[in-house]
Structure formats: structure tokens, C-alpha cells
Tab-separated table of C-alpha atoms in Angstrom:
chain	number	residue	atom	x	y	z
A	17	MET	CA	11.639	-36.331	22.797
A	18	ASN	CA	14.087	-33.532	23.498
A	19	ASP	CA	16.705	-35.319	21.399
A	20	VAL	CA	14.321	-35.253	18.454
A	21	ARG	CA	13.443	-31.609	18.923
A	22	ARG	CA	17.022	-30.387	19.263
A	23	PRO	CA	18.244	-30.958	15.681
A	24	ILE	CA	14.963	-29.550	14.318
A	25	LYS	CA	15.287	-26.409	16.391
A	26	ALA	CA	18.976	-26.104	15.381
A	27	ALA	CA	18.030	-26.287	11.718
A	28	LEU	CA	15.217	-23.729	12.162
A	29	LEU	CA	17.627	-21.434	14.001
A	30	GLN	CA	20.034	-21.554	11.066
A	31	VAL	CA	17.249	-20.688	8.642
A	32	HIS	CA	15.957	-17.933	10.885
A	33	SER	CA	19.426	-16.464	11.442
A	34	LEU	CA	20.665	-16.627	7.809
A	35	ALA	CA	17.426	-15.183	6.378
A	36	GLY	CA	17.436	-12.472	8.985
A	37	LEU	CA	21.036	-11.479	8.282
A	38	ALA	CA	20.502	-11.449	4.549
A	39	LEU	CA	17.322	-9.425	4.540
A	40	ALA	CA	17.413	-7.390	7.783
A	41	LEU	CA	18.358	-4.166	6.074
A	42	LEU	CA	15.735	-4.559	3.385
A	43	TRP	CA	12.995	-5.265	5.915
A	44	ALA	CA	14.094	-2.277	7.990
A	45	VAL	CA	13.817	0.009	4.897
A	46	VAL	CA	10.399	-1.351	4.035
A	47	GLY	CA	9.223	-0.988	7.665
A	48	ILE	CA	10.426	2.551	8.096
A	49	THR	CA	8.985	3.701	4.737
A	50	GLY	CA	5.644	2.032	5.559
A	51	ALA	CA	5.519	3.745	8.941
A	52	THR	CA	6.284	7.070	7.219
A	53	MET	CA	3.318	6.702	4.873
A	54	ALA	CA	0.875	5.610	7.613
A	55	PHE	CA	-0.658	9.073	8.108
A	56	GLU	CA	0.224	10.475	4.699
A	57	ASP	CA	-3.238	11.883	4.034
A	58	GLU	CA	-3.480	13.568	7.423
A	59	ILE	CA	0.038	15.044	7.107
A	60	GLU	CA	-0.597	16.398	3.612
A	61	ALA	CA	-3.913	17.853	4.685
A	62	SER	CA	-2.190	19.648	7.580
A	63	LEU	CA	0.689	20.964	5.375
A	64	ASN	CA	-1.600	22.110	2.568
A	65	SER	CA	-4.679	23.492	4.235
A	66	HIS	CA	-3.933	26.858	2.559
A	67	VAL	CA	-4.330	25.370	-0.923
A	68	MET	CA	-6.802	22.541	-0.275
A	69	ARG	CA	-9.556	24.747	1.111
A	70	VAL	CA	-11.497	27.638	-0.392
A	71	ASP	CA	-14.314	29.909	0.785
A	72	ALA	CA	-17.612	28.277	0.014
A	73	SER	CA	-19.775	30.189	-2.444
A	74	ALA	CA	-23.233	29.962	-3.958
A	75	THR	CA	-21.639	30.486	-7.411
A	76	ARG	CA	-21.805	27.590	-9.853
A	77	ARG	CA	-18.694	25.485	-9.724
A	78	LEU	CA	-16.838	25.016	-12.962
A	79	THR	CA	-16.746	21.700	-14.867
A	80	PRO	CA	-13.446	19.794	-15.109
A	81	ASP	CA	-12.753	21.044	-18.672
A	82	GLU	CA	-13.562	24.651	-17.731
A	83	LEU	CA	-11.098	24.446	-14.851
A	84	ILE	CA	-8.393	22.958	-17.090
A	85	ALA	CA	-8.955	25.637	-19.762
A	86	ARG	CA	-8.551	28.439	-17.201
A	87	LEU	CA	-5.492	26.789	-15.678
A	88	GLN	CA	-3.840	26.415	-19.080
A	89	SER	CA	-4.479	30.024	-19.888
A	90	ALA	CA	-2.310	30.900	-16.925
A	91	GLY	CA	0.677	28.854	-18.049
A	92	ASP	CA	1.952	25.586	-19.403
A	93	PHE	CA	1.599	22.950	-16.719
A	94	GLY	CA	1.631	19.888	-18.996
A	95	ARG	CA	-1.052	17.524	-20.211
A	96	PRO	CA	-3.754	16.926	-17.575
A	97	SER	CA	-4.248	13.256	-16.698
A	98	ALA	CA	-6.561	13.257	-13.702
A	99	VAL	CA	-8.946	15.538	-11.832
A	100	THR	CA	-10.163	15.071	-8.285
A	101	MET	CA	-13.327	16.913	-7.311
A	102	ALA	CA	-15.398	16.945	-4.112
A	103	SER	CA	-18.998	17.671	-3.177
A	104	ASP	CA	-17.734	19.796	-0.222
A	105	PRO	CA	-18.240	23.427	-1.350
A	106	SER	CA	-15.112	24.470	0.491
A	107	ALA	CA	-12.829	21.812	-1.102
A	108	ALA	CA	-10.410	22.801	-3.849
A	109	THR	CA	-10.044	20.778	-7.062
A	110	ARG	CA	-6.847	18.860	-7.693
A	111	ILE	CA	-5.459	18.399	-11.163
A	112	ARG	CA	-2.653	15.926	-11.946
A	113	PHE	CA	-0.523	15.798	-15.066
A	114	ALA	CA	0.884	13.075	-17.333
A	115	ARG	CA	4.590	12.228	-17.383
A	116	SER	CA	6.816	14.258	-19.710
A	117	GLU	CA	8.786	12.611	-22.543
A	118	GLY	CA	11.692	12.250	-20.085
A	119	GLY	CA	9.568	10.252	-17.643
A	120	ALA	CA	9.227	12.979	-15.004
A	121	ARG	CA	5.805	13.784	-13.634
A	122	PRO	CA	5.010	17.475	-12.920
A	123	SER	CA	3.645	18.327	-9.487
A	124	SER	CA	-0.096	18.385	-9.210
A	125	VAL	CA	-1.914	21.640	-8.483
A	126	TYR	CA	-5.013	22.784	-6.664
A	127	VAL	CA	-7.353	25.262	-8.238
A	128	ASP	CA	-10.391	27.183	-6.987
A	129	PRO	CA	-13.518	25.287	-8.233
A	130	TYR	CA	-15.492	28.542	-8.636
A	131	ASP	CA	-13.145	30.654	-10.810
A	132	GLY	CA	-10.280	28.307	-11.672
A	133	HIS	CA	-7.481	30.409	-10.387
A	134	LEU	CA	-4.333	28.566	-9.299
A	135	LEU	CA	-3.969	27.993	-5.530
A	136	GLY	CA	-0.614	26.206	-5.607
A	137	SER	CA	1.098	22.835	-5.533
A	138	PRO	CA	0.879	20.588	-2.445
A	139	ARG	CA	3.819	20.349	-0.111
A	140	GLY	CA	5.158	16.884	0.606
A	141	GLU	CA	3.861	15.327	-2.621
A	142	ASP	CA	7.335	14.618	-4.100
A	143	PHE	CA	8.620	13.372	-0.736
A	144	PHE	CA	5.835	10.821	-0.240
A	145	ALA	CA	6.097	9.781	-3.898
A	146	ALA	CA	9.795	8.954	-3.380
A	147	VAL	CA	9.011	7.121	-0.108
A	148	ARG	CA	6.300	5.106	-1.841
A	149	LYS	CA	8.669	4.095	-4.656
A	150	LEU	CA	11.283	3.081	-2.085
A	151	HIS	CA	8.750	1.075	-0.112
A	152	ARG	CA	7.349	-0.783	-3.117
A	153	TRP	CA	10.185	-0.970	-5.602
A	154	LEU	CA	13.388	0.118	-3.741
A	155	LEU	CA	13.806	2.999	-6.237
A	156	LEU	CA	15.020	0.508	-8.816
A	157	PRO	CA	14.455	1.137	-12.552
A	158	GLY	CA	11.146	0.066	-14.044
A	159	ASP	CA	9.080	0.846	-10.980
A	160	GLY	CA	6.172	-1.656	-10.866
A	161	ASN	CA	7.407	-3.419	-13.978
A	162	GLY	CA	11.026	-3.715	-12.752
A	163	ILE	CA	12.984	-6.081	-10.635
A	164	GLY	CA	12.307	-4.100	-7.366
A	165	ARG	CA	8.721	-5.377	-7.202
A	166	LYS	CA	9.931	-8.973	-7.271
A	167	ILE	CA	12.686	-8.320	-4.671
A	168	THR	CA	10.197	-6.883	-2.188
A	169	GLY	CA	7.765	-9.679	-2.907
A	170	SER	CA	10.400	-12.341	-2.329
A	171	ALA	CA	11.465	-10.594	0.923
A	172	ALA	CA	7.826	-10.747	2.022
A	173	VAL	CA	7.758	-14.532	1.427
A	174	CYS	CA	10.903	-14.863	3.470
A	175	LEU	CA	9.403	-12.734	6.245
A	176	ILE	CA	6.549	-15.245	6.471
A	177	VAL	CA	9.185	-17.966	7.121
A	178	MET	CA	10.594	-15.766	9.875
A	179	LEU	CA	7.102	-15.274	11.416
A	180	ILE	CA	6.634	-19.050	11.500
A	181	THR	CA	10.057	-20.072	12.820
A	182	GLY	CA	10.218	-17.313	15.405
A	183	PRO	CA	7.509	-18.602	17.795
A	184	VAL	CA	8.734	-22.214	17.374
A	185	LEU	CA	12.222	-21.179	18.434
A	186	ARG	CA	11.053	-19.246	21.464
A	187	TRP	CA	8.464	-21.782	22.620
A	188	PRO	CA	8.763	-21.449	26.435
A	189	TYR	CA	8.661	-24.202	29.039
A	190	ARG	CA	5.491	-22.687	30.417
A	191	ALA	CA	3.708	-22.308	27.112
A	192	ARG	CA	0.396	-21.372	28.705
A	193	SER	CA	1.900	-18.492	30.681
A	194	VAL	CA	0.770	-15.113	29.209
A	195	LYS	CA	3.512	-13.397	31.123
A	196	MET	CA	6.161	-15.649	29.590
A	197	TRP	CA	4.986	-14.761	26.102
A	198	LEU	CA	4.179	-11.093	26.409
A	199	LYS	CA	6.298	-9.528	29.134
A	200	PRO	CA	9.897	-8.625	28.339
A	201	ASN	CA	12.455	-9.030	31.102
A	202	LEU	CA	13.940	-5.526	31.293
A	203	GLY	CA	16.114	-6.518	34.262
A	204	LEU	CA	18.428	-8.523	32.077
A	205	ARG	CA	21.587	-7.141	30.473
A	206	GLY	CA	23.476	-7.907	27.301
A	207	ARG	CA	22.488	-10.992	25.322
A	208	GLY	CA	19.640	-11.823	27.702
A	209	LEU	CA	17.987	-8.426	27.182
A	210	HIS	CA	18.513	-8.579	23.433
A	211	ARG	CA	16.869	-11.963	23.283
A	212	SER	CA	13.958	-10.899	25.459
A	213	LEU	CA	13.239	-7.770	23.385
A	214	HIS	CA	13.611	-9.664	20.111
A	215	ALA	CA	11.360	-12.525	21.155
A	216	VAL	CA	8.672	-10.781	23.181
A	217	ILE	CA	8.164	-7.716	20.927
A	218	GLY	CA	8.235	-10.056	17.976
A	219	THR	CA	5.328	-11.908	19.535
A	220	TRP	CA	3.428	-8.626	19.967
A	221	VAL	CA	3.745	-7.555	16.344
A	222	LEU	CA	3.570	-11.006	14.762
A	223	PRO	CA	-0.200	-10.786	13.852
A	224	VAL	CA	0.327	-7.269	12.391
A	225	TYR	CA	3.341	-8.383	10.347
A	226	LEU	CA	1.449	-11.413	9.079
A	227	VAL	CA	-1.430	-9.202	7.870
A	228	MET	CA	0.988	-6.703	6.328
A	229	THR	CA	2.898	-9.463	4.495
A	230	LEU	CA	-0.052	-11.364	3.216
A	231	THR	CA	-1.657	-8.211	1.819
A	232	GLY	CA	1.679	-6.849	0.526
A	233	LEU	CA	2.128	-9.907	-1.650
A	234	TRP	CA	-1.013	-8.775	-3.530
A	235	TYR	CA	1.123	-5.928	-5.032
A	236	SER	CA	4.149	-8.117	-5.853
A	237	PHE	CA	2.955	-11.269	-7.685
A	238	GLU	CA	0.202	-11.607	-10.268
A	239	TRP	CA	-0.187	-15.335	-9.444
A	240	TYR	CA	-0.943	-14.373	-5.802
A	241	LYS	CA	-3.540	-11.822	-6.910
A	242	ALA	CA	-5.112	-14.341	-9.313
A	243	GLY	CA	-5.295	-16.865	-6.541
A	244	ALA	CA	-6.952	-14.463	-4.135
A	245	ASN	CA	-9.459	-13.472	-6.745
A	246	TRP	CA	-10.209	-17.121	-7.556
A	247	LEU	CA	-10.722	-17.820	-3.832
A	248	LEU	CA	-12.767	-14.794	-2.728
A	249	ALA	CA	-14.481	-13.288	-5.844
A	250	ARG	CA	-17.180	-14.450	-8.115
A	251	PRO	CA	-15.902	-15.717	-11.483
A	252	GLN	CA	-17.045	-12.741	-13.491
A	253	ALA	CA	-15.592	-10.309	-10.906
A	254	ALA	CA	-12.301	-12.207	-10.833
A	255	ASP	CA	-12.055	-11.980	-14.633
A	256	ALA	CA	-12.731	-8.237	-14.524
A	257	ALA	CA	-10.159	-7.697	-11.772
A	258	MET	CA	-7.378	-9.465	-13.660
A	259	GLN	CA	-8.172	-7.784	-17.013
A	260	PRO	CA	-9.293	-4.214	-16.125
A	261	LYS	CA	-7.914	-2.645	-19.358
A	262	PRO	CA	-9.798	-2.933	-21.570
A	263	PRO	CA	-12.971	-4.061	-19.771
A	264	ARG	CA	-13.890	-7.679	-20.520
A	265	GLY	CA	-15.967	-7.852	-23.714
A	266	ALA	CA	-15.873	-4.135	-24.393
A	267	ALA	CA	-13.985	-4.413	-27.684
A	268	ALA	CA	-16.341	-7.062	-29.065
A	269	ALA	CA	-19.356	-5.033	-28.100
A	270	ALA	CA	-18.113	-1.840	-29.656
A	271	GLY	CA	-17.082	-3.429	-33.015
A	272	LYS	CA	-16.149	-1.127	-35.787
A	273	GLY	CA	-17.561	1.875	-33.945
A	274	GLU	CA	-14.674	1.685	-31.486
A	275	ALA	CA	-12.166	2.274	-34.318
A	276	LYS	CA	-14.007	5.380	-35.336
A	277	ILE	CA	-13.951	6.647	-31.758
A	278	GLU	CA	-10.189	6.069	-31.506
A	279	ALA	CA	-9.634	7.955	-34.760
A	280	LYS	CA	-11.544	10.889	-33.356
A	281	ALA	CA	-9.542	10.699	-30.097
A	282	GLU	CA	-6.301	10.959	-32.098
A	283	ALA	CA	-7.522	14.058	-33.854
A	284	LYS	CA	-8.665	15.747	-30.616
A	285	PRO	CA	-7.415	15.323	-27.034
A	286	LEU	CA	-9.799	13.550	-24.706
A	287	ALA	CA	-11.928	15.777	-22.470
A	288	PHE	CA	-13.637	15.222	-19.105
A	289	ASP	CA	-16.964	17.001	-19.336
A	290	ARG	CA	-18.977	14.304	-21.142
A	291	VAL	CA	-17.629	11.754	-18.582
A	292	TRP	CA	-18.467	14.123	-15.769
A	293	THR	CA	-22.038	14.556	-16.927
A	294	THR	CA	-22.569	10.806	-17.225
A	295	PHE	CA	-21.037	10.177	-13.828
A	296	LEU	CA	-23.388	12.690	-12.167
A	297	GLN	CA	-26.294	10.863	-13.756
A	298	GLN	CA	-25.003	7.491	-12.587
A	299	GLU	CA	-24.544	8.612	-8.963
A	300	ASN	CA	-27.590	10.966	-8.868
A	301	ASN	CA	-25.135	13.750	-7.900
A	302	ASP	CA	-24.629	11.919	-4.575
A	303	TYR	CA	-20.863	11.589	-3.912
A	304	GLY	CA	-18.245	12.781	-1.534
A	305	ARG	CA	-15.111	12.725	-3.701
A	306	VAL	CA	-14.496	11.618	-7.273
A	307	LEU	CA	-11.309	10.927	-9.252
A	308	LEU	CA	-11.429	11.000	-13.077
A	309	THR	CA	-8.371	9.511	-14.748
A	310	LEU	CA	-7.591	9.531	-18.468
A	311	PRO	CA	-6.260	6.355	-20.094
A	312	ALA	CA	-2.419	6.209	-20.060
A	313	GLY	CA	-2.187	4.786	-23.604
A	314	ALA	CA	-4.518	4.446	-26.557
A	315	GLY	CA	-8.222	4.291	-25.936
A	316	THR	CA	-11.076	6.531	-24.778
A	317	ALA	CA	-12.219	4.832	-21.552
A	318	VAL	CA	-11.875	7.196	-18.564
A	319	ARG	CA	-11.622	5.577	-15.178
A	320	VAL	CA	-13.899	7.181	-12.556
A	321	ARG	CA	-13.620	6.368	-8.832
A	322	SER	CA	-16.286	7.732	-6.481
A	323	TRP	CA	-16.178	7.732	-2.710
A	324	PRO	CA	-19.224	8.478	-0.495
A	325	ARG	CA	-19.349	11.341	1.905
A	326	ASP	CA	-19.460	9.251	5.070
A	327	SER	CA	-16.334	7.077	4.439
A	328	SER	CA	-12.633	7.665	4.778
A	329	LEU	CA	-11.646	4.222	3.531
A	330	GLU	CA	-9.987	3.848	0.121
A	331	SER	CA	-11.878	0.588	-0.496
A	332	VAL	CA	-15.420	1.964	-0.090
A	333	ARG	CA	-15.975	3.271	-3.599
A	334	ASP	CA	-17.850	2.855	-6.792
A	335	GLU	CA	-15.929	2.550	-10.033
A	336	PHE	CA	-16.928	3.222	-13.586
A	337	ARG	CA	-15.353	3.245	-17.005
A	338	ILE	CA	-16.936	5.858	-19.230
A	339	ASP	CA	-16.171	6.592	-22.867
A	340	ALA	CA	-14.831	10.147	-23.115
A	341	VAL	CA	-16.177	10.648	-26.671
A	342	THR	CA	-19.682	9.184	-26.452
A	343	GLY	CA	-20.342	9.378	-22.678
A	344	ARG	CA	-21.314	5.680	-22.731
A	345	VAL	CA	-20.886	3.675	-19.515
A	346	ILE	CA	-18.550	0.817	-20.484
A	347	SER	CA	-18.517	-0.872	-17.061
A	348	SER	CA	-19.929	-0.188	-13.622
A	349	ASP	CA	-18.620	-1.713	-10.374
A	350	ARG	CA	-20.611	-0.597	-7.312
A	351	TYR	CA	-19.380	-1.325	-3.772
A	352	ALA	CA	-22.922	-2.141	-2.611
A	353	ASP	CA	-23.123	-4.976	-5.129
A	354	LYS	CA	-19.890	-6.680	-3.975
A	355	THR	CA	-19.875	-9.907	-1.928
A	356	PHE	CA	-17.978	-10.094	1.345
A	357	GLY	CA	-15.001	-11.697	-0.355
A	358	GLU	CA	-14.937	-8.984	-3.080
A	359	ARG	CA	-15.078	-6.322	-0.363
A	360	VAL	CA	-12.046	-7.919	1.289
A	361	LEU	CA	-10.187	-7.844	-2.038
A	362	ALA	CA	-11.214	-4.239	-2.648
A	363	GLY	CA	-9.930	-3.300	0.827
A	364	VAL	CA	-6.449	-4.861	0.536
A	365	LEU	CA	-4.755	-1.455	0.879
A	366	ASP	CA	-6.906	-0.492	3.866
A	367	ILE	CA	-6.151	-3.839	5.509
A	368	HIS	CA	-2.431	-3.589	4.648
A	369	ARG	CA	-2.000	-0.238	6.464
A	370	GLY	CA	-4.524	-0.916	9.302
A	371	ALA	CA	-6.985	1.765	8.125
A	372	ILE	CA	-9.787	-0.802	8.221
A	373	LEU	CA	-9.659	-0.398	12.021
A	374	GLY	CA	-9.771	3.408	11.953
A	375	TRP	CA	-6.974	5.665	13.223
A	376	PRO	CA	-6.141	3.352	16.167
A	377	GLY	CA	-5.419	0.610	13.613
A	378	LYS	CA	-3.260	2.894	11.492
A	379	LEU	CA	-1.359	3.940	14.616
A	380	ALA	CA	-0.795	0.294	15.679
A	381	PHE	CA	0.343	-0.665	12.220
A	382	MET	CA	2.638	2.354	12.039
A	383	LEU	CA	4.310	1.503	15.354
A	384	ALA	CA	4.713	-2.106	14.338
A	385	ALA	CA	6.320	-1.160	11.032
A	386	ALA	CA	8.615	1.320	12.810
A	387	MET	CA	9.875	-1.492	15.083
A	388	MET	CA	11.279	-3.469	12.160
A	389	PRO	CA	14.842	-1.967	12.644
A	390	LEU	CA	14.709	-3.205	16.246
A	391	PHE	CA	14.618	-6.798	15.065
A	392	ALA	CA	17.475	-6.145	12.642
A	393	VAL	CA	19.658	-4.744	15.391
A	394	THR	CA	18.817	-7.287	18.134
A	395	GLY	CA	18.968	-10.159	15.648
A	396	LEU	CA	22.457	-9.151	14.578
A	397	LEU	CA	23.612	-8.707	18.200
A	398	LEU	CA	22.257	-12.170	19.091
A	399	TYR	CA	24.007	-13.747	16.098
A	400	LEU	CA	27.325	-12.146	16.963
A	401	SER	CA	27.065	-13.029	20.653
A	402	ARG	CA	26.145	-16.668	19.733
A	403	ARG	CA	29.247	-16.927	17.543
A	404	ARG	CA	31.411	-15.445	20.310
A	405	HIS	CA	29.970	-17.873	22.832
A	406	ARG	CA	30.660	-20.876	20.568
A	407	ARG	CA	34.226	-19.665	19.910
A	408	LEU	CA	34.921	-19.295	23.648
A	409	ALA	CA	33.365	-22.713	24.341
A	410	ARG	CA	35.753	-24.383	21.814
A	411	GLN	CA	38.935	-22.691	23.102
A	412	PRO	CA	39.619	-24.940	26.105
A	413	MET	CA	39.669	-27.995	23.827
A	414	GLY	CA	43.090	-26.941	22.556
A	415	HIS	CA	44.580	-27.524	26.008
A	416	LEU	CA	43.408	-31.179	26.149
A	417	VAL	CA	45.967	-32.389	23.636
A	418	PRO	CA	48.154	-35.120	25.280
A	419	GLY	CA	51.575	-33.901	26.355
A	420	GLU	CA	50.591	-30.237	26.952
């Protein structure tokens, strides 16, 4: 039986080693950047408490368009593209801006929701934006539409191969021994220590890496997203998820009236207030935080995402598309109406970063991601020591030539 296993393990070792050598640096970059973003929200909140909080007041808070008008009277900040508002009376309003003609996006700003005066731009925003682009697209041209997205996705597929071959290669003689699987032998030195750290810590983080990889593929390949939607979502929900812009059937329902609306939109920039009024009616003024985003291209459908007061998860939200000109609700997607599978799909990002388990989960996923360079280093050392061992083992053969 051992004779049968030996060539299989030798082949798996070659696959494991070559894939690891080729992609170790890429995986290390993705791991470090992912760990850096694990507590992004908490870090930004700590750095920017002076601009994110205001003194609560009984005064009426301004509407989105009123805030934008007062901000623009203070200077030229660019064309507003999104507004984030909160029900908390001490929370500032955040305004984001569209990209300039050169492709650069101005920094967002916080404004006082009561009088609209500028509080300042958040610290760390540009840093985390760069880290996110490096994590997802390796800073390559095209961002989500470029080659970087496919490279990181292909690397994720290869990492799944590593996660499968790793336990097979280290399968111990005492397979039922928990100590053998989970306790590194720190008394070893050199190659033995490297192998123990590589194998045992790899066993610790394997479930986390598997979750990270399977959820990360969601952002890399449309076929993967389509398959997940087909498997977990109802047919109508899957169709809506794969074709969010425009909403399914919206163009046919609107008919010629839609063309008139677009003509009006071209004559006058889209505004938020009509959308804001419709949203408050939809949610009965019961929300914790809401993000209103203007369409990037042609059209009048404003995307509205609403999070409840008692949740810190990105996935627990209601989503609407509301016409900015008429105030008509084009589509409504409420979290309470989702099936279990659809909630899993909505929570891909929270699962990917461990937030679904609260801050302990985020900490565990951060530490696991930060360990990725360890496998790059120990894997390289093991490969070099293995080559050196083979070379030394072959040297005495030269002295067995007859006559020497």
C-alpha cells in the first residue's frame, strides 16, 4: 500500500511546492492587505471622531439637498454622488463625490446635519482605498474590470488546491492524535522546525482560509456568482442579483414615460430630496443608517441602502431603487423577506472577513490572514532545504565509478 501512496504523494508534493513558489508573494500581499482592512471601520472611527460626531440638537436636521447646497456655497468640492445619513442625532452626515474627468475621486467630507457647515475630510480614507485596490485588483489598470481581478481569482483557485494537498501531505502516522495535528514541536531546529510550523499552523488556519477563498471567488468570477445564486437563491432573486442595473422589467414597465424622465434628468442634475422623502415613507422613519447613491451613468434610479439601528453587519440591510424625478419605488429588497440562502449570499462580505462572528471572528480572520507570509517563508525554506538534501544525497554516487 505504501508503494502505491508514495508516487501519489510525490506528485502532490510537486504540485504543492510549484504552486506555492509561484504564488507565495501574491498570497502574502493579499493576506497582509486583508488583515489591514479587518478593523477598518473601527480604525477610521477612532481617527475621525472629531469630524464624525456633532453635538445633538433639537433643531430640525437638513435634507440631503439642503446639505449639499450649503456645502457647495462654501466651495467647489465636485459633483456629489452619495450621501450617508444616520438616525443618531450626534452623527455627522457624509457626502461622497463622483470621479473627475481624469478618473480621480475627491475625498469625501463630513458636514454638520443641523447647519451644513463643513467638518472636514476623514483621515485614512485614501490609505484604505489604496489597500482595498491592492487586495482586490493588485493596483492594476481597470480596477474591477481589469486583469487584476482575474489574477486574484485564479490565485484563490490555486489556494484551494494548496488547502487540499496540504493535509494529505502531512497526514501523520497517528492520524487520530489531536496533539500530532495541532501542537507544533518548538524543540526542533532548522528544517524540522520550519516543517512543524508550516504544517501545524496551516492546519489551524485551514478552515478560515477555505472560507476566505470560497467567499473571495464571489468577487472575482461572474460564473461563480451566478452558480451561487442559482444554488442558494430563489429564481426571481437570482435574476435580480445578476442584473441589478437596470432592475428586471423596469424599462418595460416604464415605457415611453422613462424616456421623458431621462430627458428631464439631462436638463437638470438629479437630486436626493424626493428619494429621501419616499425612503422615509417606506421605512416609516425607522432606520439606523442610510446610504443614497446616484447612478454612475445614464438613468434616474437612485440606490438606497438602509441598515437598522441594532446591527453592525453589512449584510443586514434593506435595499431600494427609487426614481429621483418621480419618487417612484422601482424595486424593494427587504432583508426580512430573504430566505436563508439569500441571507447567506447577502452576507458574503461579512463571512469573508469573519464579521458574521462579531469582533472575535474579525480578530481570528485578521490573524489568519496576517500569517500568510509565514507560509511563504517556511515553504521557501523547506523547498531549498529539500533541494540541498537531494543534492547531498546524490554526491557520493560519483565516487562509485569503477577504477576510482
